[in-house]
Coordinates of C-alpha atoms and ligand atoms in Angstrom, one line a residue:
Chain R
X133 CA 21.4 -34.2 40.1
X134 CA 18.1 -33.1 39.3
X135 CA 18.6 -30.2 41.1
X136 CA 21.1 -29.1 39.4
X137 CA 20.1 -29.6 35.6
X138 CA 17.3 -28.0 36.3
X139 CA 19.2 -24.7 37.5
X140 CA 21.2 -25.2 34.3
X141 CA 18.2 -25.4 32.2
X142 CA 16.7 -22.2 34.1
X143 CA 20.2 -20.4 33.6
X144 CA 20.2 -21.6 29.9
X145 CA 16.9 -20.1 29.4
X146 CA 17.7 -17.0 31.2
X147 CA 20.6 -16.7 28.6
X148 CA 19.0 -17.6 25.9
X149 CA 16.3 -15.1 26.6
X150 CA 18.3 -12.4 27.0
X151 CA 20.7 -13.3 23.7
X152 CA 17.1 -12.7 22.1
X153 CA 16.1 -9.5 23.4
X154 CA 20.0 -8.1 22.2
X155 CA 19.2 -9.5 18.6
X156 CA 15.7 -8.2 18.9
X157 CA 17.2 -5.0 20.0
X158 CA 19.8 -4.7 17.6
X159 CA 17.7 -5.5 14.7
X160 CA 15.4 -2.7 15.8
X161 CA 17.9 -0.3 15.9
X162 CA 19.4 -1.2 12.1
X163 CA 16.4 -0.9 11.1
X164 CA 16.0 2.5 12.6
X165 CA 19.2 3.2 10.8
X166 CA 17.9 2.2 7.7
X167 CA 14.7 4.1 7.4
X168 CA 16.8 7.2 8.5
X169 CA 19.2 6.6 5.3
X170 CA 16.3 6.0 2.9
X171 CA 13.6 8.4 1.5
X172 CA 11.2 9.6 2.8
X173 CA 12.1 11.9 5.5
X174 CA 9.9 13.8 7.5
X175 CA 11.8 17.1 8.1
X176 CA 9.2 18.5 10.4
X177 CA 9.1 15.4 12.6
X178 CA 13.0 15.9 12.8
X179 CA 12.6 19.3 14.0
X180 CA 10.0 18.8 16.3
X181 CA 12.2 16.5 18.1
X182 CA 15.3 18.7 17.6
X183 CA 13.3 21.3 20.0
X184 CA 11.9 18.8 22.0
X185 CA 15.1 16.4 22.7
X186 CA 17.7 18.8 22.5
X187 CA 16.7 22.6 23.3
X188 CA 14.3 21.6 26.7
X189 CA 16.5 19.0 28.3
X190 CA 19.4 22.2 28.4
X191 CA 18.2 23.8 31.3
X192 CA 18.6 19.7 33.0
X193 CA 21.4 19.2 31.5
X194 CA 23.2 22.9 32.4
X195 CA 21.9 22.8 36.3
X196 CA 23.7 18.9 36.6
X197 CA 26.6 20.0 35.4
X198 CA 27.0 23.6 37.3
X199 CA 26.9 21.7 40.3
X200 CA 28.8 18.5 39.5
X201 CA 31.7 20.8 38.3
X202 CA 31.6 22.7 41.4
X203 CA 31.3 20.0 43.4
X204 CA 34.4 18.6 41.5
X205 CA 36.3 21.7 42.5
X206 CA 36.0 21.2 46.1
X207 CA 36.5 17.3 46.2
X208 CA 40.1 17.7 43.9
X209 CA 41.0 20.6 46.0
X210 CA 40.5 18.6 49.5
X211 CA 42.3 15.5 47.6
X212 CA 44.9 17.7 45.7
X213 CA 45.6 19.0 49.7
X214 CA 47.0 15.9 50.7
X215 CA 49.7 16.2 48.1
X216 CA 50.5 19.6 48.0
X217 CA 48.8 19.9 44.8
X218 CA 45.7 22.2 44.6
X219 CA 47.2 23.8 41.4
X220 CA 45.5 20.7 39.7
X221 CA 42.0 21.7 40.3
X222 CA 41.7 23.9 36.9
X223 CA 42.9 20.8 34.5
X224 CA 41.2 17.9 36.5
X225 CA 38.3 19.7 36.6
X226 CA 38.1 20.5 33.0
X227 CA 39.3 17.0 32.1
X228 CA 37.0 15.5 34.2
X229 CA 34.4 17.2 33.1
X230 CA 34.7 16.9 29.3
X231 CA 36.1 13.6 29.5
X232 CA 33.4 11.7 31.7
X233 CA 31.4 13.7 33.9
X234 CA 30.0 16.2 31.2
X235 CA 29.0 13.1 28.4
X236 CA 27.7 10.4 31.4
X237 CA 25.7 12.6 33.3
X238 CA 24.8 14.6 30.8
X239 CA 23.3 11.3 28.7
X240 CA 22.0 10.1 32.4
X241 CA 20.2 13.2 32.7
X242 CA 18.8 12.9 29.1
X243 CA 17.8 9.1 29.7
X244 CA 15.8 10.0 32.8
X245 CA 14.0 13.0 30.2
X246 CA 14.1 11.9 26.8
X247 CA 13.5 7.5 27.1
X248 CA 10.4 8.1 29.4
X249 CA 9.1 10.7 27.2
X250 CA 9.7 8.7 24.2
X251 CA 8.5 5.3 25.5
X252 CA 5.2 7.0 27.1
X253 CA 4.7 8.9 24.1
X254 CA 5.1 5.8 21.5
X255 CA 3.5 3.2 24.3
X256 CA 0.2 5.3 24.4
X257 CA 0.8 5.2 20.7
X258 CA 0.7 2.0 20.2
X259 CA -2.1 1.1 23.5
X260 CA -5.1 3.9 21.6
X261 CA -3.9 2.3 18.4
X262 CA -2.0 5.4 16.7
X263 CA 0.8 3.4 15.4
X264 CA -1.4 0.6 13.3
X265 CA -3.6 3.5 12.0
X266 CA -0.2 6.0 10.7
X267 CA 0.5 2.2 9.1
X268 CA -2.8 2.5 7.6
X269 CA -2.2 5.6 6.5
X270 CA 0.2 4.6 4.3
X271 CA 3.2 5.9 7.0
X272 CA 5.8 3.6 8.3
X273 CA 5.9 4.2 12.4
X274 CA 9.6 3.3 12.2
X275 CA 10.6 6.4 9.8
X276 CA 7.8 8.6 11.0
X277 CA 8.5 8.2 14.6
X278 CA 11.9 5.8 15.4
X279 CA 14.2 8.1 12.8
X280 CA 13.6 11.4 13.5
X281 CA 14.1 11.0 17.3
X282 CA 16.7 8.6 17.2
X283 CA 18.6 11.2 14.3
X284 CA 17.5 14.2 17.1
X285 CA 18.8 12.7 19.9
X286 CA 22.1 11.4 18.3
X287 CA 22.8 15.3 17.1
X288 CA 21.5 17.4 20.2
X289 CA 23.1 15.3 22.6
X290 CA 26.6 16.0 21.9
X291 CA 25.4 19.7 22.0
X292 CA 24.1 19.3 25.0
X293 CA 27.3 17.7 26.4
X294 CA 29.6 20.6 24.9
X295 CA 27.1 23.1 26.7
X296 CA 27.5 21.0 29.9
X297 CA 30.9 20.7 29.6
X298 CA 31.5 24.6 29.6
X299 CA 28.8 25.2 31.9
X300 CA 30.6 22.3 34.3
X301 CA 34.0 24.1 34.2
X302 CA 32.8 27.1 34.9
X303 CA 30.8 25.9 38.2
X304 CA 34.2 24.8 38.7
X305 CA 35.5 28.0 38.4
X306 CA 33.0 30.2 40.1
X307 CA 33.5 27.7 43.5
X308 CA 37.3 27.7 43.1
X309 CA 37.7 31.7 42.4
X310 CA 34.9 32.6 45.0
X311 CA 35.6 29.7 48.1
X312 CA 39.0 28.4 47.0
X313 CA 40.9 31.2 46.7
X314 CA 41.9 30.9 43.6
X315 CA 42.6 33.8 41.0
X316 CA 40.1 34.2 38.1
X317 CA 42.6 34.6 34.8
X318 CA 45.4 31.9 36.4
X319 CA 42.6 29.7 36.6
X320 CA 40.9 30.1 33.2
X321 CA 44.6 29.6 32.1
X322 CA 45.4 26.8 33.5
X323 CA 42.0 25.5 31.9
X324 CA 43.1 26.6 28.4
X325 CA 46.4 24.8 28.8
X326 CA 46.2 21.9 30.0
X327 CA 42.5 21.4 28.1
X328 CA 43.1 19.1 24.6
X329 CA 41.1 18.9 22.0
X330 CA 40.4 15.1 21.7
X331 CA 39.2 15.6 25.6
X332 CA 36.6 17.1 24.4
X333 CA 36.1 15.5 21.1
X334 CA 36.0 12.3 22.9
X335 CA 33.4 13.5 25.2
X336 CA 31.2 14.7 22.2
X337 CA 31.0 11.0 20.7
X338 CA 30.3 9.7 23.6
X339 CA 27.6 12.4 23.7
X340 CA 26.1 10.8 20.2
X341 CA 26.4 7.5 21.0
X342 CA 24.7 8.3 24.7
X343 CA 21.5 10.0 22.8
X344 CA 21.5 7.1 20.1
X345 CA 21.0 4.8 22.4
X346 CA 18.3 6.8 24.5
X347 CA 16.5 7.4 21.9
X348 CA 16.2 3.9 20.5
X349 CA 15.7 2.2 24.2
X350 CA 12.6 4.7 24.5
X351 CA 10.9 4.0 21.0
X352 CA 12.1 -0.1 21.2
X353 CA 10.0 -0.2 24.6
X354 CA 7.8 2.4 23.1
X355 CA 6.7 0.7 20.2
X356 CA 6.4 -2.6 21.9
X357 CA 4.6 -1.7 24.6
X358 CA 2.2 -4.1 26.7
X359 CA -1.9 -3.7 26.6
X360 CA -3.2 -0.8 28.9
X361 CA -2.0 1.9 31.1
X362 CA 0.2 -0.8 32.9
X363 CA 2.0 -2.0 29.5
X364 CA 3.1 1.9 29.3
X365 CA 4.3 2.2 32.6
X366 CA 6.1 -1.0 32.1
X367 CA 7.8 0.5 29.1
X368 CA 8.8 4.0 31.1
X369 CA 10.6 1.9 33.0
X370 CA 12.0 -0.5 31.0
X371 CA 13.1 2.7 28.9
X372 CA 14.7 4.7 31.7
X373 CA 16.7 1.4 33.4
X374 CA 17.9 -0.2 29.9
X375 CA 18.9 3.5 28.8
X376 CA 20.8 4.6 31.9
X377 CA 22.5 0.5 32.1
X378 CA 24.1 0.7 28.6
X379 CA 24.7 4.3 28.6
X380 CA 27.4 3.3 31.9
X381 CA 28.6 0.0 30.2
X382 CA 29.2 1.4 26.7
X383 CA 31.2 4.9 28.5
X384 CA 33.2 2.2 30.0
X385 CA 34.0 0.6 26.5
X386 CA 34.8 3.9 24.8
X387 CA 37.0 4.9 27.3
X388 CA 38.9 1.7 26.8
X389 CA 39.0 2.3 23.1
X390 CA 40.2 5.9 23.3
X391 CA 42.3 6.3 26.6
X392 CA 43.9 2.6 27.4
X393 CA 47.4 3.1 26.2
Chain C
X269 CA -13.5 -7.9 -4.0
X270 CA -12.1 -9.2 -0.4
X271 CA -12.0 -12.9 -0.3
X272 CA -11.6 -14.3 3.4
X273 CA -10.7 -18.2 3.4
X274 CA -10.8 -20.4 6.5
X275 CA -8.9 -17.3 8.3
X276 CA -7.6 -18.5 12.0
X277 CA -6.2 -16.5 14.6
X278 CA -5.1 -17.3 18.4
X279 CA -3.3 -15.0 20.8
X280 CA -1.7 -17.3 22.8
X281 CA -4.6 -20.2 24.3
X282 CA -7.3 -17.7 23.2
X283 CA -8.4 -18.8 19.9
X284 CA -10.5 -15.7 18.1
X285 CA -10.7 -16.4 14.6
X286 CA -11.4 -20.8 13.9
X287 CA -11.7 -20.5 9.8
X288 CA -13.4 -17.7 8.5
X289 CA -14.9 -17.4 4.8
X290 CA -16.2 -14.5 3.6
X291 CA -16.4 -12.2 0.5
X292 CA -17.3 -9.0 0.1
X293 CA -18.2 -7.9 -3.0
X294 CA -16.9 -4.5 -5.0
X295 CA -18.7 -1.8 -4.3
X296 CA -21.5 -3.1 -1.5
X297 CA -21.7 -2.3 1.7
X298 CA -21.4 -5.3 4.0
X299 CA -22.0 -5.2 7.6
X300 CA -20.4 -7.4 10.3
X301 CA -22.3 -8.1 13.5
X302 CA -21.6 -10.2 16.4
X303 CA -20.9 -9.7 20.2
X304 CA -17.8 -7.4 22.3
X305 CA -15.1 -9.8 21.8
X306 CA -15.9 -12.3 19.3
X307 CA -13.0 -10.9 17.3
X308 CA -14.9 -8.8 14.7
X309 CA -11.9 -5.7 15.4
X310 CA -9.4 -8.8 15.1
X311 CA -10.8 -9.8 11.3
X312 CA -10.5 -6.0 10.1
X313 CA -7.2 -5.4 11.4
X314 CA -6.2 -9.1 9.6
X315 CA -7.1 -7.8 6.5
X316 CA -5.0 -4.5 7.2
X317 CA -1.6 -6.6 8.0
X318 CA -2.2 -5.2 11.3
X319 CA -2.2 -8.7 13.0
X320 CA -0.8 -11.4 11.3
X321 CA -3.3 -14.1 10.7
X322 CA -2.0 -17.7 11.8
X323 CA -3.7 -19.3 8.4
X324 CA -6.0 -19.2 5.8
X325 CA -5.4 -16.8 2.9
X326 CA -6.7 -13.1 2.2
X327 CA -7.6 -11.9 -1.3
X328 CA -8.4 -8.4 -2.4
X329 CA -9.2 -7.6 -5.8
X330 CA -8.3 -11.1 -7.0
X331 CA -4.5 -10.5 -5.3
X332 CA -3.2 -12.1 -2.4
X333 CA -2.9 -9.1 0.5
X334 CA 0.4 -10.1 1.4
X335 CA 2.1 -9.6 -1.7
X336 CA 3.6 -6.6 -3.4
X337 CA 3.4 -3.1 -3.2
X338 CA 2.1 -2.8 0.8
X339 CA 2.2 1.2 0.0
X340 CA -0.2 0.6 -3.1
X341 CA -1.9 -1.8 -1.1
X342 CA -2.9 0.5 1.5
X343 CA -3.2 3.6 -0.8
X344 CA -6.7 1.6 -1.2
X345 CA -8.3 1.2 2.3
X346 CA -9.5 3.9 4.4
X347 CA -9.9 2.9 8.2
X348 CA -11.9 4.2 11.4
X349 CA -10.7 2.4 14.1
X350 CA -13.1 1.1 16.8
X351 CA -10.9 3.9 19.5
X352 CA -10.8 6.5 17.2
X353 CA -6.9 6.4 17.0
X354 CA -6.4 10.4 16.1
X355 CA -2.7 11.5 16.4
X356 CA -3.1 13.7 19.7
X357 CA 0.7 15.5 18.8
X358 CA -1.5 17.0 15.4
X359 CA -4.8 19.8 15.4
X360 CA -8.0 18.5 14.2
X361 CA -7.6 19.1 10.2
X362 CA -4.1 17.5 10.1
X363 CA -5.2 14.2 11.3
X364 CA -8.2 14.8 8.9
X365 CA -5.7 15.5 6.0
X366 CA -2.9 13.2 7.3
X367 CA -2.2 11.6 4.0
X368 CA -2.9 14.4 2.2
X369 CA 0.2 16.2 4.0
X370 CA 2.7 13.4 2.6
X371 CA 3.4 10.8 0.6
X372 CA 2.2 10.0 -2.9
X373 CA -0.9 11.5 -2.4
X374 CA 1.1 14.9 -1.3
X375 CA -0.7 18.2 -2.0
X376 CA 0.1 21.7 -1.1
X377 CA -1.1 22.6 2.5
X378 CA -4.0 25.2 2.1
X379 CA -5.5 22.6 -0.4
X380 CA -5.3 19.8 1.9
X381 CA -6.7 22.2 4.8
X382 CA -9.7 22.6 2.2
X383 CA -10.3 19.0 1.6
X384 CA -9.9 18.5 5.4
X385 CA -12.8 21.3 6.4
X386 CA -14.9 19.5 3.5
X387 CA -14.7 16.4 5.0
X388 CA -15.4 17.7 8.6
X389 CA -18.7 19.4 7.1
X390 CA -19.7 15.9 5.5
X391 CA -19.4 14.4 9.3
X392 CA -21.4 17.8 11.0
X393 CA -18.4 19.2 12.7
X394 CA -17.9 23.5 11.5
X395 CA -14.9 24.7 11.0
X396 CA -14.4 26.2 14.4
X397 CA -13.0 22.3 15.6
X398 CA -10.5 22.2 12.8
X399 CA -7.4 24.2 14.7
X400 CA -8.1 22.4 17.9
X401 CA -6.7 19.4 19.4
X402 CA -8.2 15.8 19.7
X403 CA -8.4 15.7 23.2
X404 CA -10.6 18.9 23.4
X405 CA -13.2 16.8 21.7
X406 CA -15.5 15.1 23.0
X407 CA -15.6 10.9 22.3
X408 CA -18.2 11.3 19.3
X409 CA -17.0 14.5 18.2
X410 CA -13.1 12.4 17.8
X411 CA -15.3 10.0 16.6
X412 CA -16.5 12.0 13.8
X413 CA -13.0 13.2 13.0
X414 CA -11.8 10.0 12.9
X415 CA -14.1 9.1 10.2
X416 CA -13.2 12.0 8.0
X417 CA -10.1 11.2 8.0
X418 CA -11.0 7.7 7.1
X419 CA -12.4 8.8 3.9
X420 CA -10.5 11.9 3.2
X421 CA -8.3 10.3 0.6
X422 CA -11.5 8.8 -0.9
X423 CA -10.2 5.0 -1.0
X424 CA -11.4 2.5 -2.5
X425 CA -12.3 0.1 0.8
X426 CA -13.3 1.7 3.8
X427 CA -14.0 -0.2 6.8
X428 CA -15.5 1.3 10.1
X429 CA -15.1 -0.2 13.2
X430 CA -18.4 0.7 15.1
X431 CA -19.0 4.1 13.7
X432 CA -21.9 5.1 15.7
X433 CA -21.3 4.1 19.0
X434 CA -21.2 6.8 21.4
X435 CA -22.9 8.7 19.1
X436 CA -26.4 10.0 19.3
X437 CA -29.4 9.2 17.9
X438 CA -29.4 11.9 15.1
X439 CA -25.8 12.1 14.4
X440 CA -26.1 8.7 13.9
X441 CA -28.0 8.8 11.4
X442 CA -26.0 11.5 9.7
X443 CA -23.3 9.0 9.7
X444 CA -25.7 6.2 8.4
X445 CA -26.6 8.2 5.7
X446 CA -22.8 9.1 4.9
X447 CA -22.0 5.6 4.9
X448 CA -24.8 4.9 2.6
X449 CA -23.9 7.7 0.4
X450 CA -20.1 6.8 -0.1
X451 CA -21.2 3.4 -1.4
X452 CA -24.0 4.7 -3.4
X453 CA -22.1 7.4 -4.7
X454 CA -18.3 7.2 -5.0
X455 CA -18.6 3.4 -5.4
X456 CA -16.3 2.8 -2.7
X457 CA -16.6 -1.0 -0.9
X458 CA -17.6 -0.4 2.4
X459 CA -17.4 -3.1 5.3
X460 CA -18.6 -2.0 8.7
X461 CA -18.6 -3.5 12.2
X462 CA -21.8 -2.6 14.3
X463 CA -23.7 -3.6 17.3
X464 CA -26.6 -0.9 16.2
X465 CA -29.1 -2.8 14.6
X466 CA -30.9 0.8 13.2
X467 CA -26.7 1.3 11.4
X468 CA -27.4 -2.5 10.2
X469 CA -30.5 -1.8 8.8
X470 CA -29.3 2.0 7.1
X471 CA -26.1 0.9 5.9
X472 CA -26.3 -3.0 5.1
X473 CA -26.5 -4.4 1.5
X474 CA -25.6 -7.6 3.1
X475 CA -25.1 -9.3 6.5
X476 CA -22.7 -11.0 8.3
X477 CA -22.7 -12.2 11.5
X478 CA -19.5 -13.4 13.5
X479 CA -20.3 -15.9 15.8
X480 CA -17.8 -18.5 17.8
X481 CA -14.6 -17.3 15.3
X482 CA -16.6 -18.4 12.5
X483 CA -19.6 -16.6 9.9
X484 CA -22.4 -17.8 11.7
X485 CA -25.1 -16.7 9.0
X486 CA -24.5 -14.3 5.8
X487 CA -27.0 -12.9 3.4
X488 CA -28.7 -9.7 2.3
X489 CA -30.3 -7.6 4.9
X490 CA -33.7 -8.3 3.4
X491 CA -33.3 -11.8 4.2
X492 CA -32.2 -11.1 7.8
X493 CA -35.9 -10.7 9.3
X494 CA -36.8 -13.6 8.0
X495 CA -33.9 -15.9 8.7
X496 CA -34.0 -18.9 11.5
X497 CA -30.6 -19.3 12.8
X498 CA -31.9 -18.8 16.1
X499 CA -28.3 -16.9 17.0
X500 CA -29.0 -14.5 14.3
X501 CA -32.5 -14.2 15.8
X502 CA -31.5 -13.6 19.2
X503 CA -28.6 -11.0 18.4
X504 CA -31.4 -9.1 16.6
X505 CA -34.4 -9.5 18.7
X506 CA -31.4 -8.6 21.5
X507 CA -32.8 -11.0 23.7
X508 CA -31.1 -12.7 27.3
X509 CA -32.7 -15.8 26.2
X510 CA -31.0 -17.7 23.3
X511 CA -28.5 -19.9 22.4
X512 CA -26.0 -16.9 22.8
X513 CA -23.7 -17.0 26.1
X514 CA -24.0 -13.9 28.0
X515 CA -21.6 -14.9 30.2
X516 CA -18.4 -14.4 28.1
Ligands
ADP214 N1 -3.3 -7.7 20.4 C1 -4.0 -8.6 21.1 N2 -3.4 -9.4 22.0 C2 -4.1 -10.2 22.7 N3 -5.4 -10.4 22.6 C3 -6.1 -9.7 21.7 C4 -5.4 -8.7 20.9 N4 -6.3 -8.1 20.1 C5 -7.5 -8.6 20.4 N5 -7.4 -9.6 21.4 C6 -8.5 -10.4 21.9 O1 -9.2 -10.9 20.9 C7 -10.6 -10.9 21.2 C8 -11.4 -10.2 20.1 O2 -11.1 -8.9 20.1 P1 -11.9 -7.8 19.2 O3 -11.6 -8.2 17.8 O4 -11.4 -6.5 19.6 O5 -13.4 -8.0 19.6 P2 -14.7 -7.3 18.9 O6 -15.4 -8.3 18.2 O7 -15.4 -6.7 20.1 O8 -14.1 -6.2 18.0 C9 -10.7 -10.3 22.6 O9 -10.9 -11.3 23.5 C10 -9.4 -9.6 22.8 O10 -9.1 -9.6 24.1
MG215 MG1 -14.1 -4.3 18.2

C-alpha cells in the first residue's frame, strides 16, 4: 500500500515538475515574442545573428541534405524495384525531401549548431555575469539577446530548408542520372511535375517553426544556466536534447495538421 | 540617499544577508568591508534588482527601488562588477560606451567613441586597447575597462565591487584617486566593496563593515583606528587571531 502511494506521489511529482518547466518554458518564449513586437529593437544584434544563424549553418545544412537526397535515390529505387516502379524515384524523392527530410534534418542539423552555440554563448553570459550587468546597463537581456536570435532563427531557417531542399533533390539527381541510369531532363521533369507548391510551402513552415524553437531552447537553457563551467555544459545539453526532442514531436503534429485527410 | 532596512537574503539553507541597515548618504563615498563570502557582492547586486531580496525594504533617494520606472531607475547607477563582466562579442570602446550606443542616452557613434577613449585615459589605458577585444586584456587591464565603462554615462551612484584587486600597487592608486575624484568632483555617491585597507583608507568618507549578514560596525574612517569592536580591529590589523572565523 505504501508502496504504492509513494510511487504515485513520485509519479505526481514527476508530472507536476515537468507541467512547470512547459509553463516556465512557454512563458519564456511569449515573452520573447513580446519584446520582439515592442520597441526597441536592436537591428545590429538582428543581423549579427542573421550571419551567424543562417549564412554559416549552410554549408551543414547543404552537405546533410546532398547526401540524404542521394541516399533517398538509391533506397526508393531498390524499394520502387520490387514493384516495377523506379519511375517514382524523381517525385518521392523531391516530395520526400521538401516535405520531411529537407525541414527535419535540416532543423536537426541546426539544433546540433545553433542551441549549443546559443546556450554556451548566453550560459557563459550569465556564469561571468554579462547578462545582470547589460540589465544594469539599462538593456533588457531578453530583447537584446532572446529577440534577435529567436527573430534570426525563425527567418534563416526556412531559407536554409528551401536551400536544402534543392540541394537534396539534386543529390537525388546526380546519384540517379550518374548510377541509376536515369536520363538527366526526364528526371528534372518528372521533378517539376509531380513537385506542388504546398510541398514545399509546408516544408518552409515547418522550417520557421523548427528555428523558433531552436533558438528559444538555446537562450531558455542559456539564460538560466547553472553556476560554473558545469552549469554551461549542463545547459549545451539541455539545449541540444530539448531542441532536437520537440523539433521531431512538433514535425509530427504539423504533418497531422496539413497532410491527414 | 540609499536606505537599506533589515535586508535578508538566503539561497536555499545558506542564509547571507540576516537584517541589514544601512544608509548611504548623497554624494559620500562609503566603503563596505568584510570577508570573501560574507555576502558583500550579494547586498550590491540587492540594491540593483539583480537578486531579489527575501525582506526588508530598499530606498533610494527617498523612493522605494522596486517601484516605477526600472529604466529611470537604472539610468542612475553605474556598476563594476567584482568579475569585470565586459561583453566579450564587443571591442574595448563599445563595452566602454555601451550605453552611450543605445537607448535614451543614445549619441552618434564617433562621439560616443570620444567619450569612450576619455574614459579609458582617466583609468591609464591609451588608445591603442580601444579596438581590441576583452579577452586580449589582461585581468587588471579588463579591470580597468570595466570601470570606465562604469562611469562612462556619469551616473549618479556608482558602486565598485573590489576595484583594485588584481591590480598593482600604483595603478591602484590611480584608481583610488579616480574614485576619490568622482565623488569630490562630479558629486556622484560612490559605494565601494574592498578587502584593501590602503583603497579603504584613500577612498572612504565612511565605513562599513559586513560581518555575519549584518553591519557589524559603521562610522567615518577617522573613527575606524580608533574603534574597539574587536572584529573591526582584527579585519584591519588583518590578524589570524580574533574573533573572526578563518575557517569559513
Ligand atoms: N546566485 C547565487 N546562488 C547561490 N549562492 C549564491 C549566489 N550568489 C552568491 N551566493 C552565495 O552567497 C555568499 C556571498 O557571496 P558574495 O556576496 O559574492 O560574497 P562577497 O562578500 O565575497 O562578495 C557566498 O557564499 C555565495 O556562495
Ligand atoms: Mg564579492
Amino acid at each position: 500500500m505504501s508502496v504504492l502511494t509513494a510511487s504515485f506521489g513520485t509519479l505526481g511529482r514527476q508530472v507536476l515538475g515537468t507541467l512547470a518547466a512547459i509553463g516556465r518554458v512557454t512563458g519564456f518564449a511569449l515573452r520573447v515574442l513580446g519584446h520582439m513586437l515592442r520597441p526597441p529593437y536592436y537591428p545590429r544584434e538582428l543581423l549579427t545573428q542573421l550571419l551567424a544563424i543562417g549564412w554559416y549553418s549552410l554549408p551543414v545544412v547543404g552537405l546533410t541534405a546532398l547526401f540524404t537526397g542521394g541516399a533517398l535515390a538509391l533506397q526508393i529505387y531498390a524499394g520502387g524495384a520490387r514493384f516495377n516502379a523506379e519511375a517514382v524515384v524523381p517525385s518521392i524523392v523531391a516530395i520526400g525531401m521538401a516535405r520531411e527530410l529537407g525541414p527535419v534534418l535540416g532543423g536537426l542539423m541546426v539544433a546540433g549548431r545553433v542551441a549549443a552555440a546559443i546556450a554556451a554563448e548566453l550560459g557563459t553570459m550569465k556564469v561571468t555575469e554579462q547578462i545582470d550587468a547589460l540589465t544594469t546597463l539599462s538593456t533588457n537581456p531578453m530583447k537584446f539577446l532572446a529577440a534577435p536570435r529567436v527573430l534570426a532563427a525563425t527567418l534563416t531557417v526556412p531559407l536554409l530548408v528551401a536551400v536544402g531542399d534543392a540541394i537534396g533533390i539534386m543529390g537525388g539527381w546526380l546519384v540517379s542520372t550518374s548510377r541509376l541510369g536515369f536520363n538527366s531532363a526526364v528526371y528534372l521533369q518528372n521533378t517539376a511535375d509531380f513537385l506542388q507548391v504546398w510541398d514545399v510551402g509546408s516544408g518552409l513552415v515547418k522550417g520557421a517553426v523548427f528555428g523558433f524553437l531552436v533558438a528559444l531552447m538555446g537562450c531558455y537553457h542559456g539564460m538560466n544556466s547553472g553556476r560554473g563551467a558545469q552549469g554551461v555544459g549542463r545547459a549545451t545539453t539541455n539545449a541540444v536534447v530539448s531542441a532536437s526532442v520537440l523539433i521531431l514531436a512538433s514535425n509530427y503534429l504539423l504533418t497531422e495538421a496539413f497532410f491527414s485527410a | 540617499m540609499i536606505e537599506l532596512a533589515g535586508l535578508h537574503k538566503s539561497f536555499g539553507p545558506k542564509a547571507v544577508l540576516r537584517g541589514v541597515d544601512l544608509s548611504v548618504p548623497k554624494g559620500t563615498s562609503t566603503v563596505i568591508i568584510g570577508g570573501s563570502g560574507t555576502g558583500k557582492s550579494v547586498l550590491l547586486k540587492c540594491i540593483l534588482g539583480l537578486v531579489e531580496p527575501d525582506a526588508g525594504t530598499i530606498t533610494v533617494d527617498g523612493r522605494p527601488a522596486r517601484q516605477g520606472d526600472r529604466d529611470a531607475f537604472l539610468t542612475k547607477f553605474g556598476m563594476l562588477f567584482q568579475g569585470g563582466a565586459l561583453f566579450d562579442s564587443m571591442p574595448v570602446w563599445q563595452n566602454v560606451a555601451f550605453r552611450l550606443l543605445r537607448g535614451t542616452l543614445k549619441m552618434p557613434r564617433a562621439a560616443a567613441r570620444e567619450v569612450a577613449l576619455d574614459k579609458l585615459r582617466r583609468v591609464g589605458l591609451g588608445p591603442e586597447v580601444a579596438d581590441l577585444y576583452p579577452a586580449e586584456l589582461s585581468g587588471g587591464m579588463q579591470k580597468r575597462v570595466s570601470l570606465a565603462r562604469a562611469i562612462a554615462a556619469e551616473p549618479q551612484i556608482i558602486f565598485f565591487d573590489e576595484p583594485t584587486t588584481g591590480l598593482d600597487p600604483i595603478m591602484s592608486g590611480v584608481i583610488n584617486r579616480l574614485i576619490r575624484e568622482i565623488v569630490t568632483e562630479m558629486g556622484a555617491t560612490a559605494l565601494t566593496i574592498t578587502h584593501d585597507m590602503s583603497s579603504v583608507r584613500a577612498i572612504a568618507d565612511r565605513v562599513a563593515m559586513l560581518h555575519a549578514g549584518k553591519i557589524r560596525w559603521e562610522g567615518p574612517v577617522g573613527d575606524m583606528d580608533g574603534a574597539t569592536d574587536p572584529y573591526l580591529t582584527q579585519f584591519i590589523s588583518g590578524s589570524a587571531d580574533g574573533p573572526i572565523e578563518t575557517l569559513r
